[in-house]
Amino acid sequence: MSVDIGRNDACHCGSGKKYKKCCLISDQENEKLEVLKTKYIAENTDLPEPWDNPEDWISSDDEDTPYKDPNLTDEQNELLDKWWDDFRLLKDYKAQIAHLNLLFDTMPDLVEYAGLENEAIFELVAPHLKDDKYDDFIAFLLNFKERYPEAYKLADDYYNYYVIVWLLVNDRQNEIPNYLDIYIDKGSEKLAEVVELLRSTNNCKILIPFLEKNYKVIIESEAYWNAWFLIQPLLDNACAPCLKPNIADRDIAKTILNLKNIDYEFIDEIFEPSYWQTMSTELFKPFEPWPNKIPANKTAFNELLNKVSTQYLGFLISKKEFSSNYSFHLYHKINSFIFEYYEQNSKKSKSLFKFSIKKIDETIITLTKNMMWLNYIELHSLFLTTYYFMEYLELCGNLDSEERTKIQQEISELFNSNRRNFLDYYEEALIIKSIP
């Protein structure tokens, strides 16, 4: 599907949101999949119809035929098959580690061909987390990297992510840049998770220099269908001089110069001083109650929500004293949350700022579902920004102290009570421990 629509136009789906904040990414992903599908069909003209039935592409004989690496002898392939057969019988991660070391010690020339990047090493993460032995897993991983660098490279974008998490846990952020270049070198989509991880943990001092060096590659490469999201921290950082009350002409000039130095297609108005004067006014205007009645007109409703979230950004900067980039991070999350929340609940609620923990939870789960698992970093960021959003609404006068306290306590209890479960499956839970 090719959508002829501007990024800042109303989305074609009828949600009332801007296209870039609604269906843009999914449209780009669908177009990419269609291109790949067309290319695959063109290169494989013997495929049976229909093309969209993958089961027809594989014969029953293929399913029963073991894979044989053409770079190895029959004897070597048989040794690896036997090793895998034994590995799959092991249920204890310590026994699995011992079996991997047996491969390393007795068949070192076959490690690169063993296919460890497809299964074995990834299976070690969860049991190490459950046993509070993540340090041991990283020690094994770094030893694997040192002994068999070529085998490590086969999935280094995933392995490096585990190491980056570990470095954050141990306050060794200065080493993280050593693990970032591979995400550009191999065009890895795992880069999106790295960007989200560093931004959500307020490590933009590491992230921004990396993006400054590589944003052109990210924009121009077909590997990154979500390029706009990946470079968003860089664009937000460029606006920092104007993210304060009473901006001066030099602040506006600096912001405009920052943006001009980024080779990116911006809307023309962003280079007008009046744009930033208006933005500053909206960000830091006095806190007053917002209309509590939901506008009947959808356009007016969306405009109101945009104004609310914009002033919330100013609240994060001026009242919470967060860095501009971390404030932008939470601002983007509250934008996602409030539009989804009211998409689900506006017809059921007559009051704009009447929240329930059940509906908050349902909204956040909707936003964080990723196939069969949750995006833990996104989950935490959404709960956290919603927590601070209640403080903002109290300051505006839309919630009283009792309402704000009740909702914040419920948000904290809901997230924190589930953290033990998160620790069993998400290495990121080692970094982000509680709310607030």
Tab-separated table of C-alpha atoms in Angstrom:
chain	number	residue	atom	x	y	z
A	1	MET	CA	0.000	0.000	0.000
A	2	SER	CA	1.463	3.352	-0.980
A	3	VAL	CA	0.043	6.238	1.027
A	4	ASP	CA	0.286	9.680	-0.613
A	5	ILE	CA	0.011	11.767	2.536
A	6	GLY	CA	2.196	14.246	4.419
A	7	ARG	CA	3.745	13.308	7.743
A	8	ASN	CA	1.874	16.088	9.534
A	9	ASP	CA	-1.476	15.561	7.761
A	10	ALA	CA	-4.398	13.826	9.430
A	11	CYS	CA	-3.964	10.048	9.300
A	12	HIS	CA	-5.859	8.207	6.553
A	13	CYS	CA	-7.318	5.741	9.083
A	14	GLY	CA	-9.615	8.412	10.498
A	15	SER	CA	-8.163	8.425	14.025
A	16	GLY	CA	-7.688	12.202	13.951
A	17	LYS	CA	-4.021	11.825	14.846
A	18	LYS	CA	-1.165	13.142	12.746
A	19	TYR	CA	-0.028	10.541	10.222
A	20	LYS	CA	3.487	10.387	11.705
A	21	LYS	CA	2.013	9.576	15.121
A	22	CYS	CA	-0.434	7.000	13.883
A	23	CYS	CA	-0.081	4.686	10.859
A	24	LEU	CA	3.171	5.952	9.288
A	25	ILE	CA	5.444	3.286	10.757
A	26	SER	CA	3.047	0.400	10.091
A	27	ASP	CA	2.526	1.608	6.497
A	28	GLN	CA	6.289	1.780	5.954
A	29	GLU	CA	6.712	-1.715	7.395
A	30	ASN	CA	3.920	-3.111	5.199
A	31	GLU	CA	5.445	-1.520	2.104
A	32	LYS	CA	8.808	-3.036	2.976
A	33	LEU	CA	7.235	-6.480	3.408
A	34	GLU	CA	5.460	-6.159	0.066
A	35	VAL	CA	8.748	-5.261	-1.660
A	36	LEU	CA	10.479	-8.252	-0.069
A	37	LYS	CA	7.608	-10.548	-0.976
A	38	THR	CA	7.581	-9.348	-4.606
A	39	LYS	CA	11.353	-9.772	-4.834
A	40	TYR	CA	11.176	-13.259	-3.316
A	41	ILE	CA	8.473	-14.372	-5.721
A	42	ALA	CA	10.402	-12.942	-8.691
A	43	GLU	CA	13.534	-14.836	-7.673
A	44	ASN	CA	11.669	-18.076	-6.944
A	45	THR	CA	9.425	-18.576	-9.954
A	46	ASP	CA	8.928	-22.260	-9.157
A	47	LEU	CA	6.977	-21.532	-5.985
A	48	PRO	CA	3.474	-22.990	-5.988
A	49	GLU	CA	0.413	-20.794	-5.697
A	50	PRO	CA	-0.970	-19.307	-3.524
A	51	TRP	CA	2.134	-17.311	-2.588
A	52	ASP	CA	0.850	-16.400	0.864
A	53	ASN	CA	0.641	-20.015	2.071
A	54	PRO	CA	4.145	-20.812	3.425
A	55	GLU	CA	3.251	-24.453	4.071
A	56	ASP	CA	2.977	-24.998	0.313
A	57	TRP	CA	6.585	-23.907	-0.154
A	58	ILE	CA	7.998	-26.806	1.835
A	59	SER	CA	7.672	-30.445	0.905
A	60	SER	CA	7.312	-33.115	3.563
A	61	ASP	CA	10.677	-34.504	2.483
A	62	ASP	CA	12.364	-31.163	3.277
A	63	GLU	CA	10.965	-31.184	6.816
A	64	ASP	CA	12.565	-34.534	7.626
A	65	THR	CA	15.938	-33.863	6.010
A	66	PRO	CA	18.630	-32.672	8.478
A	67	TYR	CA	20.526	-29.579	7.418
A	68	LYS	CA	24.038	-30.313	6.203
A	69	ASP	CA	26.537	-27.472	6.117
A	70	PRO	CA	28.311	-27.678	2.731
A	71	ASN	CA	31.492	-26.297	4.321
A	72	LEU	CA	31.820	-29.367	6.517
A	73	THR	CA	32.478	-33.044	5.889
A	74	ASP	CA	29.771	-35.617	6.540
A	75	GLU	CA	31.618	-36.686	9.671
A	76	GLN	CA	31.732	-33.116	10.985
A	77	ASN	CA	28.032	-32.607	10.277
A	78	GLU	CA	27.256	-35.814	12.142
A	79	LEU	CA	29.334	-34.663	15.139
A	80	LEU	CA	27.342	-31.418	15.309
A	81	ASP	CA	24.037	-33.236	14.914
A	82	LYS	CA	24.972	-35.501	17.814
A	83	TRP	CA	26.047	-32.503	19.913
A	84	TRP	CA	22.685	-30.810	19.291
A	85	ASP	CA	20.733	-33.969	20.064
A	86	ASP	CA	22.478	-34.155	23.436
A	87	PHE	CA	22.066	-30.429	24.093
A	88	ARG	CA	18.311	-30.530	23.582
A	89	LEU	CA	17.985	-33.200	26.256
A	90	LEU	CA	19.527	-30.909	28.875
A	91	LYS	CA	17.107	-28.902	31.021
A	92	ASP	CA	19.507	-27.311	33.509
A	93	TYR	CA	21.392	-24.247	32.288
A	94	LYS	CA	24.545	-25.274	34.147
A	95	ALA	CA	24.566	-28.558	32.238
A	96	GLN	CA	23.968	-26.602	29.014
A	97	ILE	CA	26.970	-24.364	29.783
A	98	ALA	CA	29.104	-27.449	30.413
A	99	HIS	CA	27.945	-28.935	27.122
A	100	LEU	CA	28.808	-25.708	25.275
A	101	ASN	CA	32.259	-25.725	26.844
A	102	LEU	CA	32.642	-29.328	25.688
A	103	LEU	CA	32.002	-28.115	22.138
A	104	PHE	CA	34.513	-25.287	22.570
A	105	ASP	CA	37.212	-27.565	23.962
A	106	THR	CA	36.801	-30.653	21.773
A	107	MET	CA	35.564	-29.234	18.455
A	108	PRO	CA	36.920	-25.656	18.288
A	109	ASP	CA	37.015	-25.658	14.476
A	110	LEU	CA	33.285	-26.390	14.329
A	111	VAL	CA	32.035	-23.675	16.732
A	112	GLU	CA	31.432	-21.159	13.953
A	113	TYR	CA	29.310	-23.700	12.060
A	114	ALA	CA	27.356	-25.036	15.030
A	115	GLY	CA	24.443	-22.610	14.689
A	116	LEU	CA	24.695	-21.414	18.298
A	117	GLU	CA	23.236	-18.059	17.243
A	118	ASN	CA	19.919	-19.737	16.413
A	119	GLU	CA	19.098	-21.291	19.747
A	120	ALA	CA	21.647	-22.406	22.319
A	121	ILE	CA	22.993	-19.147	23.731
A	122	PHE	CA	19.635	-17.359	23.773
A	123	GLU	CA	18.181	-20.195	25.857
A	124	LEU	CA	20.654	-19.389	28.627
A	125	VAL	CA	19.352	-15.877	29.365
A	126	ALA	CA	16.087	-16.603	31.199
A	127	PRO	CA	17.422	-19.313	33.566
A	128	HIS	CA	20.360	-17.100	34.516
A	129	LEU	CA	17.929	-14.269	35.271
A	130	LYS	CA	15.691	-16.537	37.352
A	131	ASP	CA	18.722	-17.737	39.340
A	132	ASP	CA	20.063	-14.175	39.759
A	133	LYS	CA	23.187	-15.170	37.815
A	134	TYR	CA	23.168	-12.644	34.979
A	135	ASP	CA	26.812	-11.773	35.761
A	136	ASP	CA	27.745	-15.401	35.068
A	137	PHE	CA	25.925	-15.331	31.735
A	138	ILE	CA	27.790	-12.183	30.652
A	139	ALA	CA	31.110	-13.714	31.749
A	140	PHE	CA	30.330	-16.729	29.554
A	141	LEU	CA	29.287	-14.471	26.668
A	142	LEU	CA	32.440	-12.328	26.810
A	143	ASN	CA	34.608	-15.435	26.997
A	144	PHE	CA	32.778	-16.778	23.936
A	145	LYS	CA	33.460	-13.490	22.136
A	146	GLU	CA	37.162	-13.598	22.964
A	147	ARG	CA	37.673	-17.254	21.997
A	148	TYR	CA	35.433	-17.386	18.928
A	149	PRO	CA	34.955	-13.862	17.532
A	150	GLU	CA	33.674	-15.088	14.162
A	151	ALA	CA	30.975	-17.199	15.799
A	152	TYR	CA	30.090	-14.279	18.086
A	153	LYS	CA	29.661	-11.982	15.076
A	154	LEU	CA	26.842	-14.139	13.737
A	155	ALA	CA	24.526	-12.619	16.352
A	156	ASP	CA	26.638	-9.847	17.861
A	157	ASP	CA	23.794	-7.321	17.656
A	158	TYR	CA	21.813	-9.460	20.119
A	159	TYR	CA	24.787	-10.469	22.247
A	160	ASN	CA	25.985	-6.870	22.512
A	161	TYR	CA	22.558	-5.803	23.735
A	162	TYR	CA	22.880	-8.199	26.674
A	163	VAL	CA	26.311	-6.738	27.427
A	164	ILE	CA	25.035	-3.141	27.203
A	165	VAL	CA	22.319	-3.950	29.746
A	166	TRP	CA	24.959	-5.450	32.036
A	167	LEU	CA	27.176	-2.369	31.682
A	168	LEU	CA	24.249	-0.151	32.671
A	169	VAL	CA	23.507	-2.331	35.698
A	170	ASN	CA	27.124	-2.000	36.807
A	171	ASP	CA	27.490	1.746	36.125
A	172	ARG	CA	30.038	1.171	33.361
A	173	GLN	CA	28.330	3.404	30.799
A	174	ASN	CA	31.655	4.696	29.493
A	175	GLU	CA	32.261	1.281	27.869
A	176	ILE	CA	28.965	1.211	25.952
A	177	PRO	CA	30.244	3.064	22.826
A	178	ASN	CA	32.537	0.080	22.193
A	179	TYR	CA	29.452	-2.052	21.521
A	180	LEU	CA	27.402	0.258	19.288
A	181	ASP	CA	29.064	0.365	15.856
A	182	ILE	CA	27.947	-3.117	14.841
A	183	TYR	CA	24.328	-1.937	14.755
A	184	ILE	CA	25.301	0.340	11.876
A	185	ASP	CA	27.779	-2.041	10.252
A	186	LYS	CA	25.188	-4.782	9.811
A	187	GLY	CA	22.055	-2.622	9.558
A	188	SER	CA	20.493	-4.330	12.541
A	189	GLU	CA	16.878	-3.635	13.478
A	190	LYS	CA	17.971	-4.369	17.052
A	191	LEU	CA	19.224	-0.768	17.010
A	192	ALA	CA	15.693	0.387	17.881
A	193	GLU	CA	15.876	-1.460	21.201
A	194	VAL	CA	19.317	-0.015	21.939
A	195	VAL	CA	18.085	3.526	21.270
A	196	GLU	CA	15.019	2.990	23.465
A	197	LEU	CA	17.138	1.445	26.226
A	198	LEU	CA	19.653	4.301	26.343
A	199	ARG	CA	17.002	6.987	26.121
A	200	SER	CA	14.724	5.495	28.766
A	201	THR	CA	17.659	5.195	31.184
A	202	ASN	CA	18.609	8.841	30.547
A	203	ASN	CA	21.887	7.993	28.821
A	204	CYS	CA	21.647	10.473	25.972
A	205	LYS	CA	25.213	11.608	26.564
A	206	ILE	CA	26.139	8.280	24.995
A	207	LEU	CA	23.308	8.129	22.485
A	208	ILE	CA	23.493	11.613	20.942
A	209	PRO	CA	27.162	11.440	19.766
A	210	PHE	CA	26.431	8.022	18.254
A	211	LEU	CA	23.408	9.387	16.362
A	212	GLU	CA	25.267	12.512	15.262
A	213	LYS	CA	27.874	10.281	13.655
A	214	ASN	CA	25.461	7.825	12.056
A	215	TYR	CA	22.082	9.473	11.448
A	216	LYS	CA	22.645	9.889	7.689
A	217	VAL	CA	23.319	6.173	7.314
A	218	ILE	CA	20.202	5.413	9.356
A	219	ILE	CA	18.015	7.689	7.210
A	220	GLU	CA	19.364	6.462	3.883
A	221	SER	CA	19.492	2.743	4.678
A	222	GLU	CA	16.574	0.480	3.771
A	223	ALA	CA	17.433	-1.639	6.802
A	224	TYR	CA	15.797	0.798	9.212
A	225	TRP	CA	12.082	1.073	8.469
A	226	ASN	CA	11.677	3.113	11.681
A	227	ALA	CA	14.421	5.658	10.910
A	228	TRP	CA	12.354	8.597	12.169
A	229	PHE	CA	12.013	6.966	15.590
A	230	LEU	CA	15.737	6.127	15.700
A	231	ILE	CA	16.913	9.689	15.140
A	232	GLN	CA	14.170	11.337	17.241
A	233	PRO	CA	16.535	11.840	20.223
A	234	LEU	CA	18.914	13.760	17.940
A	235	LEU	CA	16.109	16.024	16.684
A	236	ASP	CA	14.819	16.588	20.212
A	237	ASN	CA	18.320	17.417	21.425
A	238	ALA	CA	18.647	20.093	18.733
A	239	CYS	CA	15.654	21.897	20.248
A	240	ALA	CA	17.148	22.079	23.752
A	241	PRO	CA	18.125	25.811	23.697
A	242	CYS	CA	14.442	26.772	23.376
A	243	LEU	CA	13.169	24.424	26.056
A	244	LYS	CA	13.120	26.955	28.882
A	245	PRO	CA	10.973	29.903	29.932
A	246	ASN	CA	11.602	33.384	28.544
A	247	ILE	CA	13.768	32.341	25.619
A	248	ALA	CA	16.013	34.976	24.058
A	249	ASP	CA	16.742	35.610	20.388
A	250	ARG	CA	20.094	33.833	20.752
A	251	ASP	CA	18.313	30.705	22.036
A	252	ILE	CA	16.079	30.674	18.972
A	253	ALA	CA	19.036	31.288	16.655
A	254	LYS	CA	20.963	28.427	18.268
A	255	THR	CA	18.023	26.041	17.912
A	256	ILE	CA	17.479	26.918	14.266
A	257	LEU	CA	21.202	26.516	13.569
A	258	ASN	CA	21.188	23.108	15.293
A	259	LEU	CA	18.335	21.967	13.073
A	260	LYS	CA	19.923	23.318	9.896
A	261	ASN	CA	23.063	21.360	10.701
A	262	ILE	CA	21.020	18.145	10.589
A	263	ASP	CA	20.524	16.936	7.046
A	264	TYR	CA	16.850	16.125	7.434
A	265	GLU	CA	13.616	17.239	5.797
A	266	PHE	CA	11.835	19.517	8.275
A	267	ILE	CA	8.666	21.552	7.812
A	268	ASP	CA	9.508	25.130	6.803
A	269	GLU	CA	7.842	26.771	9.805
A	270	ILE	CA	10.336	25.190	12.181
A	271	PHE	CA	12.950	27.681	10.932
A	272	GLU	CA	10.769	30.688	11.786
A	273	PRO	CA	11.519	32.450	15.113
A	274	SER	CA	7.780	32.878	15.705
A	275	TYR	CA	7.387	29.090	15.808
A	276	TRP	CA	9.703	28.843	18.828
A	277	GLN	CA	8.189	31.854	20.580
A	278	THR	CA	4.784	30.195	20.322
A	279	MET	CA	6.209	26.858	21.411
A	280	SER	CA	7.834	28.389	24.502
A	281	THR	CA	4.592	30.153	25.412
A	282	GLU	CA	2.642	26.877	25.191
A	283	LEU	CA	5.277	24.958	27.151
A	284	PHE	CA	5.603	27.339	30.073
A	285	LYS	CA	2.270	29.122	30.372
A	286	PRO	CA	0.690	29.248	33.870
A	287	PHE	CA	-0.854	26.009	35.097
A	288	GLU	CA	-4.636	26.315	34.968
A	289	PRO	CA	-7.462	23.753	34.867
A	290	TRP	CA	-8.173	22.261	31.461
A	291	PRO	CA	-11.770	21.839	30.298
A	292	ASN	CA	-13.038	18.639	31.867
A	293	LYS	CA	-15.713	17.954	29.273
A	294	ILE	CA	-14.699	15.909	26.245
A	295	PRO	CA	-15.210	17.996	23.070
A	296	ALA	CA	-17.762	16.531	20.698
A	297	ASN	CA	-15.676	17.512	17.681
A	298	LYS	CA	-12.798	15.068	17.154
A	299	THR	CA	-10.444	17.696	15.715
A	300	ALA	CA	-11.019	19.965	18.705
A	301	PHE	CA	-10.517	16.976	21.002
A	302	ASN	CA	-7.151	16.134	19.434
A	303	GLU	CA	-6.039	19.767	19.561
A	304	LEU	CA	-6.873	19.869	23.275
A	305	LEU	CA	-4.897	16.685	23.963
A	306	ASN	CA	-1.928	18.098	22.040
A	307	LYS	CA	-1.974	21.258	24.147
A	308	VAL	CA	-2.174	19.221	27.343
A	309	SER	CA	0.787	17.023	26.400
A	310	THR	CA	2.815	20.047	25.248
A	311	GLN	CA	2.451	21.779	28.608
A	312	TYR	CA	3.246	18.466	30.289
A	313	LEU	CA	6.641	18.609	28.530
A	314	GLY	CA	7.181	22.046	30.070
A	315	PHE	CA	6.186	20.633	33.466
A	316	LEU	CA	8.819	17.886	33.211
A	317	ILE	CA	11.518	20.425	32.397
A	318	SER	CA	10.573	23.201	34.813
A	319	LYS	CA	9.067	21.326	37.771
A	320	LYS	CA	10.693	17.891	37.682
A	321	GLU	CA	13.956	19.380	36.386
A	322	PHE	CA	14.601	16.505	34.020
A	323	SER	CA	17.005	16.922	31.112
A	324	SER	CA	15.405	18.132	27.896
A	325	ASN	CA	15.969	14.821	26.115
A	326	TYR	CA	14.601	12.691	28.956
A	327	SER	CA	11.638	15.065	29.212
A	328	PHE	CA	11.022	14.613	25.491
A	329	HIS	CA	11.172	10.843	25.992
A	330	LEU	CA	8.414	10.965	28.614
A	331	TYR	CA	6.469	13.477	26.512
A	332	HIS	CA	6.418	11.114	23.520
A	333	LYS	CA	5.210	8.334	25.805
A	334	ILE	CA	2.366	10.367	27.290
A	335	ASN	CA	1.323	11.309	23.761
A	336	SER	CA	1.040	7.626	22.892
A	337	PHE	CA	-0.775	6.904	26.127
A	338	ILE	CA	-3.413	9.631	26.127
A	339	PHE	CA	-4.393	9.173	22.488
A	340	GLU	CA	-4.741	5.410	22.969
A	341	TYR	CA	-6.508	5.842	26.328
A	342	TYR	CA	-9.168	8.111	24.890
A	343	GLU	CA	-9.405	6.060	21.717
A	344	GLN	CA	-10.514	3.199	23.953
A	345	ASN	CA	-12.528	5.121	26.529
A	346	SER	CA	-13.775	8.496	25.224
A	347	LYS	CA	-17.186	7.082	24.292
A	348	LYS	CA	-17.569	5.514	27.742
A	349	SER	CA	-16.482	8.541	29.783
A	350	LYS	CA	-18.001	11.983	30.095
A	351	SER	CA	-15.085	13.387	32.082
A	352	LEU	CA	-11.746	14.046	30.376
A	353	PHE	CA	-9.587	13.490	33.456
A	354	LYS	CA	-11.374	10.611	35.157
A	355	PHE	CA	-8.848	7.777	35.279
A	356	SER	CA	-9.075	4.223	36.564
A	357	ILE	CA	-6.122	1.921	37.135
A	358	LYS	CA	-7.896	-0.854	35.228
A	359	LYS	CA	-8.186	1.305	32.094
A	360	ILE	CA	-4.655	2.647	32.521
A	361	ASP	CA	-3.358	-0.921	32.667
A	362	GLU	CA	-5.392	-2.017	29.631
A	363	THR	CA	-4.138	0.945	27.600
A	364	ILE	CA	-0.491	0.340	28.454
A	365	ILE	CA	-0.749	-3.377	27.735
A	366	THR	CA	-2.231	-2.536	24.325
A	367	LEU	CA	0.702	-0.234	23.579
A	368	THR	CA	3.383	-2.676	24.709
A	369	LYS	CA	2.226	-5.970	23.230
A	370	ASN	CA	4.831	-7.313	20.857
A	371	MET	CA	3.632	-10.641	19.467
A	372	MET	CA	3.761	-13.012	22.481
A	373	TRP	CA	5.780	-10.866	24.860
A	374	LEU	CA	5.815	-7.387	26.355
A	375	ASN	CA	8.280	-4.628	25.615
A	376	TYR	CA	9.546	-4.098	29.170
A	377	ILE	CA	11.305	-0.777	28.521
A	378	GLU	CA	8.192	0.634	26.851
A	379	LEU	CA	6.048	-0.768	29.651
A	380	HIS	CA	8.070	0.970	32.351
A	381	SER	CA	8.265	4.267	30.460
A	382	LEU	CA	4.497	4.355	29.961
A	383	PHE	CA	3.742	3.595	33.606
A	384	LEU	CA	6.324	6.156	34.726
A	385	THR	CA	5.104	8.963	32.477
A	386	THR	CA	1.508	8.267	33.535
A	387	TYR	CA	2.645	8.498	37.165
A	388	TYR	CA	4.168	11.948	36.563
A	389	PHE	CA	1.195	12.996	34.444
A	390	MET	CA	-1.013	12.726	37.527
A	391	GLU	CA	1.258	15.212	39.335
A	392	TYR	CA	0.911	17.553	36.386
A	393	LEU	CA	-2.889	17.317	36.410
A	394	GLU	CA	-2.954	18.077	40.137
A	395	LEU	CA	-0.821	21.159	39.513
A	396	CYS	CA	-3.267	22.225	36.805
A	397	GLY	CA	-6.200	21.719	39.146
A	398	ASN	CA	-7.824	18.838	37.240
A	399	LEU	CA	-7.132	16.354	40.036
A	400	ASP	CA	-7.199	16.977	43.764
A	401	SER	CA	-4.463	15.696	46.067
A	402	GLU	CA	-6.458	12.655	47.151
A	403	GLU	CA	-7.217	11.581	43.569
A	404	ARG	CA	-3.617	12.078	42.480
A	405	THR	CA	-2.231	10.131	45.461
A	406	LYS	CA	-4.657	7.246	44.930
A	407	ILE	CA	-3.870	6.819	41.230
A	408	GLN	CA	-0.117	7.166	41.753
A	409	GLN	CA	-0.171	4.534	44.499
A	410	GLU	CA	-2.126	2.179	42.268
A	411	ILE	CA	0.317	2.713	39.386
A	412	SER	CA	3.307	2.032	41.672
A	413	GLU	CA	1.729	-1.041	43.254
A	414	LEU	CA	0.665	-2.514	39.915
A	415	PHE	CA	4.070	-2.136	38.282
A	416	ASN	CA	6.247	-2.917	41.300
A	417	SER	CA	4.246	-5.977	42.383
A	418	ASN	CA	4.928	-7.569	39.000
A	419	ARG	CA	8.629	-6.751	38.935
A	420	ARG	CA	9.627	-10.167	40.327
A	421	ASN	CA	7.946	-11.803	37.337
A	422	PHE	CA	9.635	-9.350	34.977
A	423	LEU	CA	13.038	-10.191	36.465
A	424	ASP	CA	12.620	-13.796	35.377
A	425	TYR	CA	12.345	-12.875	31.703
A	426	TYR	CA	13.571	-9.329	31.030
A	427	GLU	CA	17.189	-8.412	31.593
A	428	GLU	CA	16.170	-4.721	31.460
A	429	ALA	CA	14.360	-5.211	34.788
A	430	LEU	CA	17.803	-5.381	36.401
A	431	ILE	CA	18.268	-1.685	35.524
A	432	ILE	CA	14.777	-0.282	36.009
A	433	LYS	CA	13.671	-1.440	39.422
A	434	SER	CA	10.577	0.446	40.524
A	435	ILE	CA	8.190	3.349	40.053
A	436	PRO	CA	8.764	6.119	40.882
